[in-house]
Coordinates of C-alpha atoms in Angstrom, one line a residue:
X1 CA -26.8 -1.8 -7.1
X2 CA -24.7 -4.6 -5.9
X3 CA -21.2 -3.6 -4.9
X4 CA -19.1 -7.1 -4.5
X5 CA -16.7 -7.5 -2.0
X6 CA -15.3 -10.8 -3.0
X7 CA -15.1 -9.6 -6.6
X8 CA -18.5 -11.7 -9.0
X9 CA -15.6 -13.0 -11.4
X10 CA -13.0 -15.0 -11.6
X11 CA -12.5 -18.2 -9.7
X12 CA -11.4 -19.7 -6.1
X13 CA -7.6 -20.9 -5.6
X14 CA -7.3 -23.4 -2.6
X15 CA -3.5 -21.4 -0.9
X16 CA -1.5 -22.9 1.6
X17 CA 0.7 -19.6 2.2
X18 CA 3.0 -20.6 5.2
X19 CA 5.0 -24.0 4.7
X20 CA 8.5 -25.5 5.3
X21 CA 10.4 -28.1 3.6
X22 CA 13.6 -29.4 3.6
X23 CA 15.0 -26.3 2.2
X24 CA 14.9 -25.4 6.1
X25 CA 13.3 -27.3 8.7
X26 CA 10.6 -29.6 7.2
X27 CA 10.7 -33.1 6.4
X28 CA 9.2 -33.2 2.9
X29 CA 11.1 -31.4 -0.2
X30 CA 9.5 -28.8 -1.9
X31 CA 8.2 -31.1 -4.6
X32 CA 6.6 -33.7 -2.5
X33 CA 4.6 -30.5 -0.7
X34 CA 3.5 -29.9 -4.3
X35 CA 2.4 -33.7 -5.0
X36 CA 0.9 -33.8 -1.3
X37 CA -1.2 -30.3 -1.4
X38 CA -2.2 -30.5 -5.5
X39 CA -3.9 -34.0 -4.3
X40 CA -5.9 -32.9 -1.5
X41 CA -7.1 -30.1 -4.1
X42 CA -4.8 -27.3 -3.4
X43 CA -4.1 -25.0 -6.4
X44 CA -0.7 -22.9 -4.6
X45 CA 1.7 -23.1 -2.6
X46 CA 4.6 -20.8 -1.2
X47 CA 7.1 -22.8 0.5
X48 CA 8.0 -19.8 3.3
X49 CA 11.2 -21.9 4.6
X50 CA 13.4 -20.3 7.5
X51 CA 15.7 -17.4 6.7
X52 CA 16.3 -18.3 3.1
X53 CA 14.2 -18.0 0.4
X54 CA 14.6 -20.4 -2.8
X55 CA 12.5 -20.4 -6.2
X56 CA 10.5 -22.9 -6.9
X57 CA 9.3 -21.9 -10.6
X58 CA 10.8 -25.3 -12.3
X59 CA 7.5 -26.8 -9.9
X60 CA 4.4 -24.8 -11.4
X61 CA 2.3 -25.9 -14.1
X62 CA -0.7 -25.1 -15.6
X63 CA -3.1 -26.5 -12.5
X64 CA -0.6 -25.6 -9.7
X65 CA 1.3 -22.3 -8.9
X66 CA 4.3 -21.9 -7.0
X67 CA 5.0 -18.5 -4.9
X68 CA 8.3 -17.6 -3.6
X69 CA 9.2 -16.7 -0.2
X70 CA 10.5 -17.4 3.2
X71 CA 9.6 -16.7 7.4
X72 CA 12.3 -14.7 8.9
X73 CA 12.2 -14.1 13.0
X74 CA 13.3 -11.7 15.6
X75 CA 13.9 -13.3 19.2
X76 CA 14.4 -12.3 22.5
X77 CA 18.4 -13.6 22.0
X78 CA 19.6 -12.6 25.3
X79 CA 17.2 -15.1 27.1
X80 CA 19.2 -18.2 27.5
X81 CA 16.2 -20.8 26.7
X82 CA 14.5 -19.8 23.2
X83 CA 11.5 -21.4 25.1
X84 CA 11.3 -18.6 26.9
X85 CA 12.2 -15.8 24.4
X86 CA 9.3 -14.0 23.0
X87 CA 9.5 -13.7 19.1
X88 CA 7.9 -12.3 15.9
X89 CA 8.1 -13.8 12.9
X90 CA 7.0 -12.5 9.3
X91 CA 6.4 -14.0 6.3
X92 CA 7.2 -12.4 3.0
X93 CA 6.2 -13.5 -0.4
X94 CA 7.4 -11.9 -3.8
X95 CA 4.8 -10.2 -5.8
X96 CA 6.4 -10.8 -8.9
X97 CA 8.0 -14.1 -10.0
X98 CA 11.7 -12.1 -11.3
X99 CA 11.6 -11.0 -7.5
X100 CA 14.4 -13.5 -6.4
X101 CA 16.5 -10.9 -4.7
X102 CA 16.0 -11.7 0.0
X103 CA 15.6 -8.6 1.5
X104 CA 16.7 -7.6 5.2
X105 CA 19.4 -10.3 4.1
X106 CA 22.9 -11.2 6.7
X107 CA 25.5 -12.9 5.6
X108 CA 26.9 -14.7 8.5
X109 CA 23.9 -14.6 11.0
X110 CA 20.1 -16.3 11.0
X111 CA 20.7 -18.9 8.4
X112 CA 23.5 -21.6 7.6
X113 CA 26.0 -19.3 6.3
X114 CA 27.0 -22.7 3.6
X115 CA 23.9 -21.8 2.4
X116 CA 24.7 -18.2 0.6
X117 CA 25.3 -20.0 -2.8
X118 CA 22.0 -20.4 -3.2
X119 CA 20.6 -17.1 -2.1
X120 CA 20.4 -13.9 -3.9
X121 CA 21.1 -11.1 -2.2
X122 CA 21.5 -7.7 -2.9
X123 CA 25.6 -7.3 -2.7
X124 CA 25.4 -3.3 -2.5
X125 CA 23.3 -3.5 1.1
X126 CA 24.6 -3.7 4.4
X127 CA 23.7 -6.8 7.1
X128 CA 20.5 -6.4 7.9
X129 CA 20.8 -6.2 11.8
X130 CA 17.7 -7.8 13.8
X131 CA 16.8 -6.9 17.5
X132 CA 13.3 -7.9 18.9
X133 CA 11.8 -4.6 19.0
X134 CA 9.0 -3.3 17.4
X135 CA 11.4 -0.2 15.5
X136 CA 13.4 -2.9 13.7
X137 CA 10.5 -5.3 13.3
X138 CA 9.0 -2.4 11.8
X139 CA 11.8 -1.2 9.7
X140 CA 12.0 -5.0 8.0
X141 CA 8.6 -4.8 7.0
X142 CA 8.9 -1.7 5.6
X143 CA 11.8 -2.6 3.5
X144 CA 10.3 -5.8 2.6
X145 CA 7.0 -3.7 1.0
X146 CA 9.6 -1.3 -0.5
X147 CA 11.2 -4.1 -2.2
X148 CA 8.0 -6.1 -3.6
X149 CA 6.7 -8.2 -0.9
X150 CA 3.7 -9.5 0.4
X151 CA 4.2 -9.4 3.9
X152 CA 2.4 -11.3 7.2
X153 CA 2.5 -11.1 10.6
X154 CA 2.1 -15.0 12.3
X155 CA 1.0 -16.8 15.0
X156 CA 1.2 -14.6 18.3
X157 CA 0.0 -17.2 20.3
X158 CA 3.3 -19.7 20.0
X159 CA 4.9 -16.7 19.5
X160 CA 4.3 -15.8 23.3
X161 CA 3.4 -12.1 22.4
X162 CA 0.7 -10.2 24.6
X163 CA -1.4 -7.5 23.0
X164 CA 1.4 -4.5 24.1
X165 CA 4.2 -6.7 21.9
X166 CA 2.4 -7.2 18.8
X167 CA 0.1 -3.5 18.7
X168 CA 3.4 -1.5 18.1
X169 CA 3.9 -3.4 14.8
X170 CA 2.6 -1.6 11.4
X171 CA 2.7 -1.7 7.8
X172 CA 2.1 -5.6 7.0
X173 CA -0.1 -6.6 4.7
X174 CA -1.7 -9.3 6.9
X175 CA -1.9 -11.0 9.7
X176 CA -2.4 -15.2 10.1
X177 CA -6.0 -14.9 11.8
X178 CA -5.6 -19.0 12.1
X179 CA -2.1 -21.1 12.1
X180 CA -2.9 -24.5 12.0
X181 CA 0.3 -26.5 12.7
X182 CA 0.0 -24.1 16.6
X183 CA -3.4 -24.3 16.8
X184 CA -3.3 -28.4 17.2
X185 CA 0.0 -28.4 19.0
X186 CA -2.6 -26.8 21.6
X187 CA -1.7 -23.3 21.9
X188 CA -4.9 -20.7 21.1
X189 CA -4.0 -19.3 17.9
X190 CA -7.0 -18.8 16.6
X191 CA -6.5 -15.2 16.3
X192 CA -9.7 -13.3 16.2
X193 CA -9.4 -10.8 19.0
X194 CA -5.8 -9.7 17.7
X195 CA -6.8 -9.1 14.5
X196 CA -9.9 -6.6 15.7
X197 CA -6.8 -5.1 17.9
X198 CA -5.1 -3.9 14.8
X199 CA -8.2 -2.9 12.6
X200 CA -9.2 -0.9 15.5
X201 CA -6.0 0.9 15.6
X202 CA -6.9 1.5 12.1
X203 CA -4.2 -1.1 10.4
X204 CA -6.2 -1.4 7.5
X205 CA -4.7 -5.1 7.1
X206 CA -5.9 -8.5 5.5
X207 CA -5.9 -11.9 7.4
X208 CA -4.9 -15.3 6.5
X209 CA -4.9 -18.6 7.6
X210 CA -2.3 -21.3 6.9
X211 CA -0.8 -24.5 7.8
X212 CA 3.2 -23.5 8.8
X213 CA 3.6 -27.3 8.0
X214 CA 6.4 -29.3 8.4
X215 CA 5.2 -32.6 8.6
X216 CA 7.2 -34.7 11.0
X217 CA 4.5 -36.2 12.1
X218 CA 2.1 -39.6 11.1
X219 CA 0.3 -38.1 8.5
X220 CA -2.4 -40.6 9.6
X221 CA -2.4 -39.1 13.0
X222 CA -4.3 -36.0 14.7
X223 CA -1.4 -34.1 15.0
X224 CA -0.4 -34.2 11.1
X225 CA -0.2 -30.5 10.4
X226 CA -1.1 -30.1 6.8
X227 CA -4.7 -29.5 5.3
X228 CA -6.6 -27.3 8.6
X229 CA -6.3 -23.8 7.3
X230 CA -6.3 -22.2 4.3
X231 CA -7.0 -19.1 2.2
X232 CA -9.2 -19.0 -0.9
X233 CA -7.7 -16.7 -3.3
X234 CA -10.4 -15.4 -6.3
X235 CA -8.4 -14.5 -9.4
X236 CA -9.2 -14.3 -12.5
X237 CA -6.4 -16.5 -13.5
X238 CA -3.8 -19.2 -12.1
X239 CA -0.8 -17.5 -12.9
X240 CA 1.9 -15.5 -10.8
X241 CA 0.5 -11.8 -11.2
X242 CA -3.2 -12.2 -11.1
X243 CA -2.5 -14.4 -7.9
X244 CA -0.2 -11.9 -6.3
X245 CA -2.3 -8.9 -7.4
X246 CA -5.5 -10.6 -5.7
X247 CA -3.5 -11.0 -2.5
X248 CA -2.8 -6.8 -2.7
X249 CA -6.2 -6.0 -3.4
X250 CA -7.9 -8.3 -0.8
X251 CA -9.9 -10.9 -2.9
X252 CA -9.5 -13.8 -0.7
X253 CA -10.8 -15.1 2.4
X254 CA -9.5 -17.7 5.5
X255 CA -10.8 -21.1 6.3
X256 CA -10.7 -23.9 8.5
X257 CA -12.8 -25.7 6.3
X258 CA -16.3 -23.5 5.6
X259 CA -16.4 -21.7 2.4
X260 CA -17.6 -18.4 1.6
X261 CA -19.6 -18.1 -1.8
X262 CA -20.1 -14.7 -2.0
X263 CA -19.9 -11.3 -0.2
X264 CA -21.8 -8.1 -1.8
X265 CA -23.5 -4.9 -0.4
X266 CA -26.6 -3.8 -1.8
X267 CA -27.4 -0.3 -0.1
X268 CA -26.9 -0.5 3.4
X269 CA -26.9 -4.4 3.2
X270 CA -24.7 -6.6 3.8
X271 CA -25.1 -10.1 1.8
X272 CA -23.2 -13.5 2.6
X273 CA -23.7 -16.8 0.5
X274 CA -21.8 -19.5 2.7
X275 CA -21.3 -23.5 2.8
X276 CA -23.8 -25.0 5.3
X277 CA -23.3 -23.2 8.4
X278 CA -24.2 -22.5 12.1
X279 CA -24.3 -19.1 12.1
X280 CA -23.1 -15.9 10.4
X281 CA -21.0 -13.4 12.8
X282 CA -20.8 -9.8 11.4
X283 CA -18.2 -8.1 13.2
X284 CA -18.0 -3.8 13.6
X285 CA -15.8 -1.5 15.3
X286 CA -18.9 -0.9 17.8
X287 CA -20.5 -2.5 20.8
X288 CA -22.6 -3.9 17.5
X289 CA -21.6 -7.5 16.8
X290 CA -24.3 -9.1 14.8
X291 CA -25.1 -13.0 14.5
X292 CA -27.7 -14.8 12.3
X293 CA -28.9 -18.4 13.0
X294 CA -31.4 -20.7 11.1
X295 CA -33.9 -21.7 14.6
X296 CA -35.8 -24.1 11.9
X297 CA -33.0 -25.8 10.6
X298 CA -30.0 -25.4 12.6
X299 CA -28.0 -24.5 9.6
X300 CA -27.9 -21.6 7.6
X301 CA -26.2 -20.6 4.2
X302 CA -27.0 -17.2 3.7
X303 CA -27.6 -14.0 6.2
X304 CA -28.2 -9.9 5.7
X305 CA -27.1 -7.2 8.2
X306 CA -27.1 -3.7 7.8
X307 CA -24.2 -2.2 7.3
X308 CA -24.0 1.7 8.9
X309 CA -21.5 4.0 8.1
X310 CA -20.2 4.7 11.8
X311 CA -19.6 0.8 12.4
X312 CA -16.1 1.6 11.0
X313 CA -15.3 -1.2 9.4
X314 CA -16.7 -4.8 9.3
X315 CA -15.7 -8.6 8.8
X316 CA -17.8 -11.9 8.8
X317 CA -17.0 -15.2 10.3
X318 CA -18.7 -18.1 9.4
X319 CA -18.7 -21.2 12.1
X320 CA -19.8 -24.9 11.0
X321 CA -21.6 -27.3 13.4
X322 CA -17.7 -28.6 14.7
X323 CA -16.6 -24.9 15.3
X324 CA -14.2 -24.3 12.3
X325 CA -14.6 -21.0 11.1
X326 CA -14.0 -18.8 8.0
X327 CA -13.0 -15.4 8.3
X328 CA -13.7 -12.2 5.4
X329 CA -11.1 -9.9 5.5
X330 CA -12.2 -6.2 7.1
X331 CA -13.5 -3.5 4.8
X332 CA -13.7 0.1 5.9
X333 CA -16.5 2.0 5.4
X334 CA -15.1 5.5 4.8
X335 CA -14.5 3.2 1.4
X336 CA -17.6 2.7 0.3
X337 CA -20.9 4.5 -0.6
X338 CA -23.3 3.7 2.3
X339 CA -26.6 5.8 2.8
X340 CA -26.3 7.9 5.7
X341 CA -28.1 7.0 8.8
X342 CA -31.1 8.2 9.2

């Protein structure tokens, strides 16, 4: 009996979940981003803008959903040159659409306080004080599940954090296994290896990939930071809730540009349907990585591996002919019904 990972129904949403516009620090307003990712095929968009976070409902229509959120970031302050300072920054994104309220909200520090007008706020709640330590880092994502949010971790590579920073923080939903607009400024934020650090401390977490565009760049240029990673999001419907609530559950996958068709166990086995491809990675939480090539062909589109209860968990990554890869999320095998090894 086939048990499908990526769930058989339902349909493929092209997400751009990490983005800035001139609500903060981006050059294009929130509905040019719309115009600009709906034609290059996109189907939603959450404009994550610095330390304030702005609806964006009056922009969604019937092929093109709007999320709400916004990036907030904890920094090293006491280091004179923010080039220097270490930093973490999380995204959050509001599971429901009525979810307007910020949470770990300040009034007079992290934003431009000219700015309150527009934000919502809970008026009840103390400043939210921030110190770059994983305690408070972890106490803000906390509150920002407690209150409704989807939250991410992103891009520990620019954000100069080393595997003893980023392993104390917990509870996210996600982290951004590939962040585009770092990746071609040069820094290696393809994020593989952090991501197995966290599974294998058993943070059973999703990954992502996304732009963090802000476009002040030629868009005809190399460096243009829209459109080179991605997050394919299989709902049954383009709306808020069935979007949000296929974020929770897992039903999505990150790209650079290959695409994953379908991911199913049968058994023991382990089934991937993929774009043209070459090869299929299956990674466990063993000395038991797995690869598949096509020696004929050069290019392969689908691959089996067995799947063994003590592996832990297990993720695939797909890799084209030019290296860009697509990432599953992790699924844990205490989860599932797999015959006992023999």
């Amino acid at each position: 009996m086939k048990h499908y990972l990526l769930p058989e129904t339902g349909q493929f949403y092209k997400a751009n979940l990490h983005s800035h516009s001139t609500v903060s620090d981006g050059t294009l307003s929130p509905a040019q981003m719309k115009d600009l990712y709906k034609s290059r095929g996109y189907s939603i968009l959450c404009c994550t803008d610095h330390e304030i976070m702005v609806p964006h409902h009056e922009l969604t229509d019937k092929d093109f959903l709007m999320l709400t959120g916004f990036e907030l970031g904890f920094d090293e302050a006491w280091k004179p040159d923010f080039l220097d300072a270490r930093c973490c920054d999380i995204c959050v994104i509001a599971l429901s659409p009525d979810n307007i309220t910020q949470p770990c909200f300040h009034r007079t520090k992290y934003h431009n306080p000219e700015r309150n007008s527009e934000i919502v706020f809970d008026q009840n709640e103390p400043d939210f004080e921030r110190e770059y330590n994983s305690d408070c880092i972890n106490a803000a994502i906390k509150k920002c599940r407690e209150k409704g949010f989807f939250v991410t971790y992103n891009h520990p590579a620019w954000s100069l954090e080393h595997y003893e920073d980023y392993i104390k923080y917990m509870g996210m939903n996600a982290m951004e296994i590939c962040n585009y607009s770092s990746f071609i400024d040069g820094y290696d934020e393809y994020n593989g290896k952090a991501y197995d650090d966290f599974l294998r401390k058993n943070e059973r977490i999703f990954c992502i990939a996304s732009d963090d565009n802000h476009n002040r760049r030629d868009p005809n240029c190399r460096m243009w930071d829209s459109f080179g990673a991605f997050t394919m999001i299989k709902a049954e419907k383009l709306d808020y809730e069935s979007v949000t609530d296929a974020l929770i559950k897992g039903n999505f996958y990150s790209s650079q540009g290959p695409e994953i068709y379908a991911l199913w166990l049968e058994d023991d086995k382990l089934h991937v349907e993929c774009s043209p491809a070459d090869k299929i990675t299956c990674t466990v939480n063993r000395r038991r990585c797995m690869s598949r090539y096509n020696e004929e062909t050069g290019e392969i589109t689908h691959a089996v591996f067995e799947i063994k209860p003590s592996d832990g968990y297990f993720r695939v990554t797909i890799t084209d002919k030019k290296g860009n890869k697509a990432d599953s999320n992790a699924y844990f095998t205490d989860t599932l019904e797999l015959p006992e090894t023999k």
